[in-house]
């Protein structure tokens, strides 16, 4: 038959003769000055991660069936700046330095806008494609889980290593395995609190809490995730072992003696989760929730003890059981606030 060899579609530019026909040659071809597409695709994806939608909304499709860019000149400028060598002495020359590019975007006036919008703006531009206000969208499943673990002090920030198995409802793997032979065994110790990036993923039975929050099932590559809002998401964030345990550890952290903390417990909790102080109305609501929880758990020590035993991490037995349980409820509410799980 006809002899064939590695190559690229000629519509995207010819393969120079001096480049080897292997992966190194492909990498060099991608970065040729005549090839603008890699820089454009890259900056569009960073933009989408920061703003919730790319300048080209179809991040996965830059072809003729994809969406045209909302700001073509901006996309061109970012792409050119991203790949321009610093030796060119241009004022914006990032030379493929992604951190510098992201810093330029997040320090821009456009990104730093308030996400609140007027009715007229929502009517004229409901999807905020013209960037008249700051970005606002629900965080990804991984970001929500990692944020809760980080606020509580449970998150293990060590990079690298094998996959881990965090909490998951019992019996799920058995339902999808032959003769119910496979059984899910959660990791012990630090493996429960590693970043979501390291979670072991069984494609026929993905982690339910990740699935509920629109994480892809990994059957195929997904560039642009769907975003939904359902009651099941709220139920998971209120009741999943991961979030109850994180709320308890956050409560333990803010209830340490005054010599170890600066400020009242509620202020410390808001700073840990939202990086701000609560306002007067929020203090009133949270104080009411705290008092109601105190009454319940001081009257029902068994229920308080059951709440404090959710999760593998032991609770601080120096703290009164009823008080710690009441503050766990307050912290659980705080971890479920719209502001906590939404970028705005």
Short mmCIF file of C-alpha atoms in Angstrom, two decimals:
data_model
loop_
_atom_site.label_atom_id
_atom_site.label_comp_id
_atom_site.label_asym_id
_atom_site.label_seq_id
_atom_site.Cartn_x
_atom_site.Cartn_y
_atom_site.Cartn_z
CA UNK A 1 0.00 0.00 0.00
CA UNK A 2 0.86 3.67 -0.02
CA UNK A 3 3.58 4.67 2.42
CA UNK A 4 2.42 6.97 5.25
CA UNK A 5 4.25 8.81 8.01
CA UNK A 6 3.55 11.13 10.90
CA UNK A 7 2.33 14.59 9.97
CA UNK A 8 -0.18 17.34 10.65
CA UNK A 9 -3.18 18.65 8.66
CA UNK A 10 -1.84 20.99 5.98
CA UNK A 11 -4.61 23.47 6.81
CA UNK A 12 -2.77 24.13 10.09
CA UNK A 13 0.60 24.73 8.44
CA UNK A 14 3.27 22.54 6.89
CA UNK A 15 5.73 20.49 8.89
CA UNK A 16 9.22 21.99 8.31
CA UNK A 17 11.75 19.57 6.88
CA UNK A 18 14.27 20.29 9.65
CA UNK A 19 11.90 19.02 12.37
CA UNK A 20 12.04 15.30 13.29
CA UNK A 21 8.88 13.27 12.69
CA UNK A 22 8.28 12.47 16.35
CA UNK A 23 6.78 14.04 19.46
CA UNK A 24 9.68 16.46 19.87
CA UNK A 25 9.12 17.65 16.31
CA UNK A 26 5.39 18.04 17.02
CA UNK A 27 6.10 20.12 20.13
CA UNK A 28 8.42 22.39 18.15
CA UNK A 29 5.86 22.67 15.35
CA UNK A 30 3.23 23.76 17.86
CA UNK A 31 5.43 26.63 19.01
CA UNK A 32 6.43 27.90 15.56
CA UNK A 33 5.80 31.64 15.08
CA UNK A 34 3.57 30.76 12.11
CA UNK A 35 1.23 28.77 14.38
CA UNK A 36 -0.99 31.10 16.48
CA UNK A 37 -3.45 28.45 17.68
CA UNK A 38 -1.70 26.99 20.79
CA UNK A 39 -1.29 30.41 22.41
CA UNK A 40 -4.87 31.38 21.58
CA UNK A 41 -6.29 28.13 22.98
CA UNK A 42 -4.13 28.38 26.12
CA UNK A 43 -5.00 31.98 27.04
CA UNK A 44 -8.66 31.28 26.34
CA UNK A 45 -8.63 28.40 28.83
CA UNK A 46 -6.96 30.49 31.52
CA UNK A 47 -9.54 33.20 30.88
CA UNK A 48 -12.37 30.66 31.21
CA UNK A 49 -11.00 29.37 34.52
CA UNK A 50 -10.95 32.90 35.92
CA UNK A 51 -14.13 34.34 34.38
CA UNK A 52 -16.31 31.23 34.12
CA UNK A 53 -16.45 31.40 30.31
CA UNK A 54 -13.77 31.85 27.66
CA UNK A 55 -13.51 34.73 25.25
CA UNK A 56 -14.31 31.91 22.83
CA UNK A 57 -17.16 30.30 24.74
CA UNK A 58 -16.64 26.89 23.11
CA UNK A 59 -13.26 26.27 24.74
CA UNK A 60 -13.16 22.79 23.24
CA UNK A 61 -13.82 23.94 19.67
CA UNK A 62 -11.95 26.73 17.87
CA UNK A 63 -13.17 25.47 14.49
CA UNK A 64 -15.86 26.75 12.19
CA UNK A 65 -18.57 25.15 14.35
CA UNK A 66 -17.35 26.87 17.51
CA UNK A 67 -18.42 30.25 18.86
CA UNK A 68 -16.69 33.40 17.60
CA UNK A 69 -14.69 35.31 20.23
CA UNK A 70 -16.62 37.94 22.16
CA UNK A 71 -13.51 40.18 22.18
CA UNK A 72 -11.33 39.15 19.21
CA UNK A 73 -8.78 41.96 19.65
CA UNK A 74 -8.30 41.09 23.33
CA UNK A 75 -7.81 37.41 22.51
CA UNK A 76 -5.24 38.32 19.85
CA UNK A 77 -3.38 40.63 22.23
CA UNK A 78 -3.28 38.07 25.04
CA UNK A 79 -2.10 35.31 22.70
CA UNK A 80 0.65 37.44 21.17
CA UNK A 81 1.79 38.68 24.60
CA UNK A 82 1.79 35.14 25.98
CA UNK A 83 4.25 33.84 23.40
CA UNK A 84 6.38 36.97 22.84
CA UNK A 85 9.97 36.48 24.10
CA UNK A 86 11.07 38.79 26.90
CA UNK A 87 14.18 39.61 24.85
CA UNK A 88 11.90 41.58 22.48
CA UNK A 89 11.72 44.36 25.14
CA UNK A 90 7.97 44.67 24.61
CA UNK A 91 6.12 45.96 27.67
CA UNK A 92 3.92 42.84 27.67
CA UNK A 93 6.14 39.87 26.80
CA UNK A 94 5.38 36.77 28.86
CA UNK A 95 7.39 34.14 26.94
CA UNK A 96 4.95 31.33 27.82
CA UNK A 97 5.05 32.28 31.51
CA UNK A 98 1.56 31.30 32.67
CA UNK A 99 1.87 32.78 36.18
CA UNK A 100 2.73 36.18 34.76
CA UNK A 101 -0.19 35.99 32.33
CA UNK A 102 -2.63 35.09 35.10
CA UNK A 103 -1.29 37.86 37.30
CA UNK A 104 -1.93 40.36 34.51
CA UNK A 105 -5.53 39.15 34.13
CA UNK A 106 -6.46 39.07 37.82
CA UNK A 107 -4.99 42.52 38.48
CA UNK A 108 -6.94 44.06 35.61
CA UNK A 109 -9.82 46.45 36.24
CA UNK A 110 -12.15 44.08 34.38
CA UNK A 111 -11.48 41.14 36.69
CA UNK A 112 -11.65 43.24 39.87
CA UNK A 113 -15.16 44.50 39.21
CA UNK A 114 -17.98 43.76 41.63
CA UNK A 115 -20.14 40.84 40.50
CA UNK A 116 -23.38 42.64 41.44
CA UNK A 117 -25.38 43.83 38.44
CA UNK A 118 -28.25 46.20 37.78
CA UNK A 119 -31.53 44.93 36.26
CA UNK A 120 -30.81 46.81 33.04
CA UNK A 121 -27.43 45.09 32.68
CA UNK A 122 -28.92 41.66 33.32
CA UNK A 123 -31.53 42.31 30.67
CA UNK A 124 -29.04 43.53 28.08
CA UNK A 125 -26.30 41.00 28.83
CA UNK A 126 -27.58 38.15 31.04
CA UNK A 127 -24.51 35.94 30.45
CA UNK A 128 -22.08 38.84 31.05
CA UNK A 129 -20.36 38.26 27.72
CA UNK A 130 -19.50 41.97 27.54
CA UNK A 131 -17.85 41.91 30.98
CA UNK A 132 -19.74 44.84 32.45
CA UNK A 133 -19.49 43.19 35.88
CA UNK A 134 -17.15 40.80 37.64
CA UNK A 135 -17.35 37.02 37.17
CA UNK A 136 -19.74 35.01 39.32
CA UNK A 137 -20.18 31.23 39.13
CA UNK A 138 -20.26 28.17 41.37
CA UNK A 139 -16.86 26.66 42.09
CA UNK A 140 -15.91 23.25 40.79
CA UNK A 141 -16.43 20.10 42.86
CA UNK A 142 -12.71 19.85 43.58
CA UNK A 143 -12.43 23.49 44.66
CA UNK A 144 -15.40 23.22 47.03
CA UNK A 145 -14.04 20.12 48.75
CA UNK A 146 -10.47 21.39 48.94
CA UNK A 147 -11.68 24.76 50.25
CA UNK A 148 -13.60 23.11 53.10
CA UNK A 149 -10.59 20.97 54.03
CA UNK A 150 -8.26 23.97 53.88
CA UNK A 151 -10.48 26.15 56.11
CA UNK A 152 -10.69 23.35 58.68
CA UNK A 153 -6.96 22.69 58.70
CA UNK A 154 -7.38 19.10 57.47
CA UNK A 155 -6.02 19.57 53.93
CA UNK A 156 -2.75 17.74 53.21
CA UNK A 157 -0.84 19.98 50.81
CA UNK A 158 1.95 17.54 49.95
CA UNK A 159 2.36 17.27 46.17
CA UNK A 160 2.67 14.02 44.25
CA UNK A 161 2.23 10.41 45.26
CA UNK A 162 -0.30 7.65 44.52
CA UNK A 163 -4.05 8.08 44.27
CA UNK A 164 -6.07 8.05 47.50
CA UNK A 165 -9.59 7.00 48.45
CA UNK A 166 -11.53 9.58 50.48
CA UNK A 167 -14.93 8.97 52.03
CA UNK A 168 -17.61 7.39 49.86
CA UNK A 169 -20.97 5.79 50.73
CA UNK A 170 -20.66 2.09 51.47
CA UNK A 171 -21.78 -0.50 48.96
CA UNK A 172 -21.46 1.45 45.72
CA UNK A 173 -18.60 -0.53 44.19
CA UNK A 174 -20.33 -3.80 45.00
CA UNK A 175 -23.35 -2.73 42.97
CA UNK A 176 -21.32 -2.30 39.76
CA UNK A 177 -18.85 -5.18 40.14
CA UNK A 178 -19.21 -8.77 38.97
CA UNK A 179 -20.65 -10.96 41.73
CA UNK A 180 -20.26 -7.97 44.09
CA UNK A 181 -16.59 -8.83 44.56
CA UNK A 182 -15.11 -5.32 44.62
CA UNK A 183 -15.39 -3.35 47.81
CA UNK A 184 -14.40 0.27 48.37
CA UNK A 185 -12.02 0.75 51.28
CA UNK A 186 -11.34 4.40 52.24
CA UNK A 187 -7.75 5.43 52.80
CA UNK A 188 -6.44 5.74 56.33
CA UNK A 189 -4.92 8.82 57.89
CA UNK A 190 -3.63 11.54 55.57
CA UNK A 191 -5.07 9.82 52.49
CA UNK A 192 -8.54 11.00 53.50
CA UNK A 193 -7.52 14.65 53.31
CA UNK A 194 -5.41 14.95 50.20
CA UNK A 195 -6.40 17.38 47.48
CA UNK A 196 -9.21 16.16 45.23
CA UNK A 197 -6.72 15.97 42.36
CA UNK A 198 -5.41 12.71 43.89
CA UNK A 199 -8.78 10.97 44.34
CA UNK A 200 -8.90 7.45 42.88
CA UNK A 201 -11.53 7.42 40.15
CA UNK A 202 -13.49 4.35 39.08
CA UNK A 203 -15.21 5.35 35.83
CA UNK A 204 -18.10 2.93 36.27
CA UNK A 205 -18.71 4.33 39.77
CA UNK A 206 -17.31 7.86 40.14
CA UNK A 207 -17.25 9.54 43.57
CA UNK A 208 -20.87 10.61 44.19
CA UNK A 209 -20.12 14.00 45.77
CA UNK A 210 -17.91 14.89 42.81
CA UNK A 211 -20.57 13.72 40.38
CA UNK A 212 -23.29 15.76 42.06
CA UNK A 213 -21.22 18.91 41.62
CA UNK A 214 -20.76 18.30 37.88
CA UNK A 215 -17.29 16.76 37.84
CA UNK A 216 -16.97 14.80 34.54
CA UNK A 217 -17.20 11.01 34.73
CA UNK A 218 -13.92 10.75 32.73
CA UNK A 219 -15.36 8.52 30.04
CA UNK A 220 -13.87 11.04 27.61
CA UNK A 221 -11.96 14.33 27.75
CA UNK A 222 -14.11 17.29 28.85
CA UNK A 223 -12.75 20.81 28.43
CA UNK A 224 -15.84 22.79 29.39
CA UNK A 225 -17.83 21.47 32.34
CA UNK A 226 -21.56 21.85 32.77
CA UNK A 227 -22.80 23.80 35.80
CA UNK A 228 -26.07 22.85 37.45
CA UNK A 229 -27.82 23.80 40.69
CA UNK A 230 -29.90 21.06 42.32
CA UNK A 231 -31.26 20.30 45.82
CA UNK A 232 -29.05 17.19 45.93
CA UNK A 233 -25.96 19.40 45.90
CA UNK A 234 -27.14 21.26 49.00
CA UNK A 235 -28.01 17.98 50.74
CA UNK A 236 -24.56 16.57 50.00
CA UNK A 237 -22.74 19.65 51.29
CA UNK A 238 -24.84 19.61 54.48
CA UNK A 239 -24.61 15.88 55.20
CA UNK A 240 -21.56 14.36 53.50
CA UNK A 241 -18.96 13.04 55.97
CA UNK A 242 -16.25 15.24 54.43
CA UNK A 243 -18.09 18.49 55.13
CA UNK A 244 -19.41 17.58 58.59
CA UNK A 245 -15.91 16.54 59.68
CA UNK A 246 -14.45 19.73 58.18
CA UNK A 247 -17.05 21.79 60.07
CA UNK A 248 -16.12 20.04 63.33
CA UNK A 249 -12.39 20.60 62.88
CA UNK A 250 -13.04 24.24 62.01
CA UNK A 251 -15.12 24.55 65.19
CA UNK A 252 -12.27 23.04 67.21
CA UNK A 253 -9.84 25.51 65.68
CA UNK A 254 -11.90 28.60 66.55
CA UNK A 255 -12.70 27.38 70.09
CA UNK A 256 -9.07 27.16 71.17
CA UNK A 257 -8.12 29.32 74.18
CA UNK A 258 -7.93 33.09 73.66
CA UNK A 259 -4.15 32.93 74.02
CA UNK A 260 -4.00 30.93 70.76
CA UNK A 261 -6.63 32.88 68.81
CA UNK A 262 -7.19 36.54 68.09
CA UNK A 263 -10.85 37.44 68.13
CA UNK A 264 -14.21 35.85 68.96
CA UNK A 265 -14.98 32.42 67.46
CA UNK A 266 -17.52 33.65 64.89
CA UNK A 267 -15.08 36.22 63.49
CA UNK A 268 -12.36 33.59 63.28
CA UNK A 269 -14.66 31.23 61.40
CA UNK A 270 -15.65 33.91 58.88
CA UNK A 271 -12.03 34.86 58.34
CA UNK A 272 -11.04 31.22 57.76
CA UNK A 273 -13.83 30.55 55.24
CA UNK A 274 -14.67 33.92 53.65
CA UNK A 275 -11.62 36.06 54.51
CA UNK A 276 -13.81 38.79 56.03
CA UNK A 277 -15.71 39.74 59.16
CA UNK A 278 -19.44 38.99 59.53
CA UNK A 279 -21.79 41.96 59.39
CA UNK A 280 -24.40 42.77 62.04
CA UNK A 281 -27.23 40.86 60.31
CA UNK A 282 -25.05 37.78 59.87
CA UNK A 283 -24.00 37.86 63.51
CA UNK A 284 -27.65 37.93 64.56
CA UNK A 285 -28.58 34.94 62.39
CA UNK A 286 -25.54 32.89 63.38
CA UNK A 287 -26.06 33.66 67.06
CA UNK A 288 -29.64 32.40 66.82
CA UNK A 289 -28.44 29.17 65.13
CA UNK A 290 -25.79 28.77 67.83
CA UNK A 291 -28.27 29.20 70.68
CA UNK A 292 -30.76 26.77 69.15
CA UNK A 293 -27.98 24.19 68.64
CA UNK A 294 -26.74 24.68 72.19
CA UNK A 295 -30.20 23.98 73.59
CA UNK A 296 -30.52 20.84 71.50
CA UNK A 297 -27.10 19.32 72.17
CA UNK A 298 -26.92 20.27 75.85
CA UNK A 299 -30.22 18.45 76.27
CA UNK A 300 -29.21 15.46 74.12
CA UNK A 301 -25.64 14.42 74.86
CA UNK A 302 -26.03 11.27 72.76
CA UNK A 303 -26.85 13.27 69.62
CA UNK A 304 -23.91 15.59 70.30
CA UNK A 305 -21.56 12.64 70.71
CA UNK A 306 -22.82 11.08 67.47
CA UNK A 307 -22.19 14.32 65.57
CA UNK A 308 -18.65 14.61 66.93
CA UNK A 309 -17.84 11.05 65.85
CA UNK A 310 -18.60 11.67 62.18
CA UNK A 311 -15.35 11.18 60.27
CA UNK A 312 -12.10 9.45 61.14
CA UNK A 313 -10.34 12.40 62.80
CA UNK A 314 -10.78 12.32 66.60
CA UNK A 315 -12.38 15.34 68.21
CA UNK A 316 -10.67 17.52 70.81
CA UNK A 317 -11.89 16.08 74.12
CA UNK A 318 -10.73 19.15 76.04
CA UNK A 319 -13.76 21.00 74.64
CA UNK A 320 -17.28 20.55 76.08
CA UNK A 321 -19.23 18.11 73.92
CA UNK A 322 -22.42 20.18 73.68
CA UNK A 323 -20.57 23.41 72.89
CA UNK A 324 -18.39 21.81 70.23
CA UNK A 325 -21.44 20.18 68.60
CA UNK A 326 -23.29 23.51 68.54
CA UNK A 327 -20.36 25.29 66.90
CA UNK A 328 -20.02 22.41 64.42
CA UNK A 329 -23.53 23.22 63.22
CA UNK A 330 -22.63 26.91 62.86
CA UNK A 331 -19.49 26.06 60.88
CA UNK A 332 -21.45 23.65 58.72
CA UNK A 333 -23.84 26.47 57.83
CA UNK A 334 -20.89 28.72 57.05
CA UNK A 335 -19.32 26.13 54.72
CA UNK A 336 -22.64 25.94 52.85
CA UNK A 337 -23.18 29.65 52.29
CA UNK A 338 -23.65 30.72 48.69
CA UNK A 339 -20.66 33.01 49.11
CA UNK A 340 -18.51 30.05 50.19
CA UNK A 341 -19.16 27.86 47.15
CA UNK A 342 -19.46 30.67 44.60
CA UNK A 343 -16.74 32.74 42.98
CA UNK A 344 -17.87 36.34 42.98
#
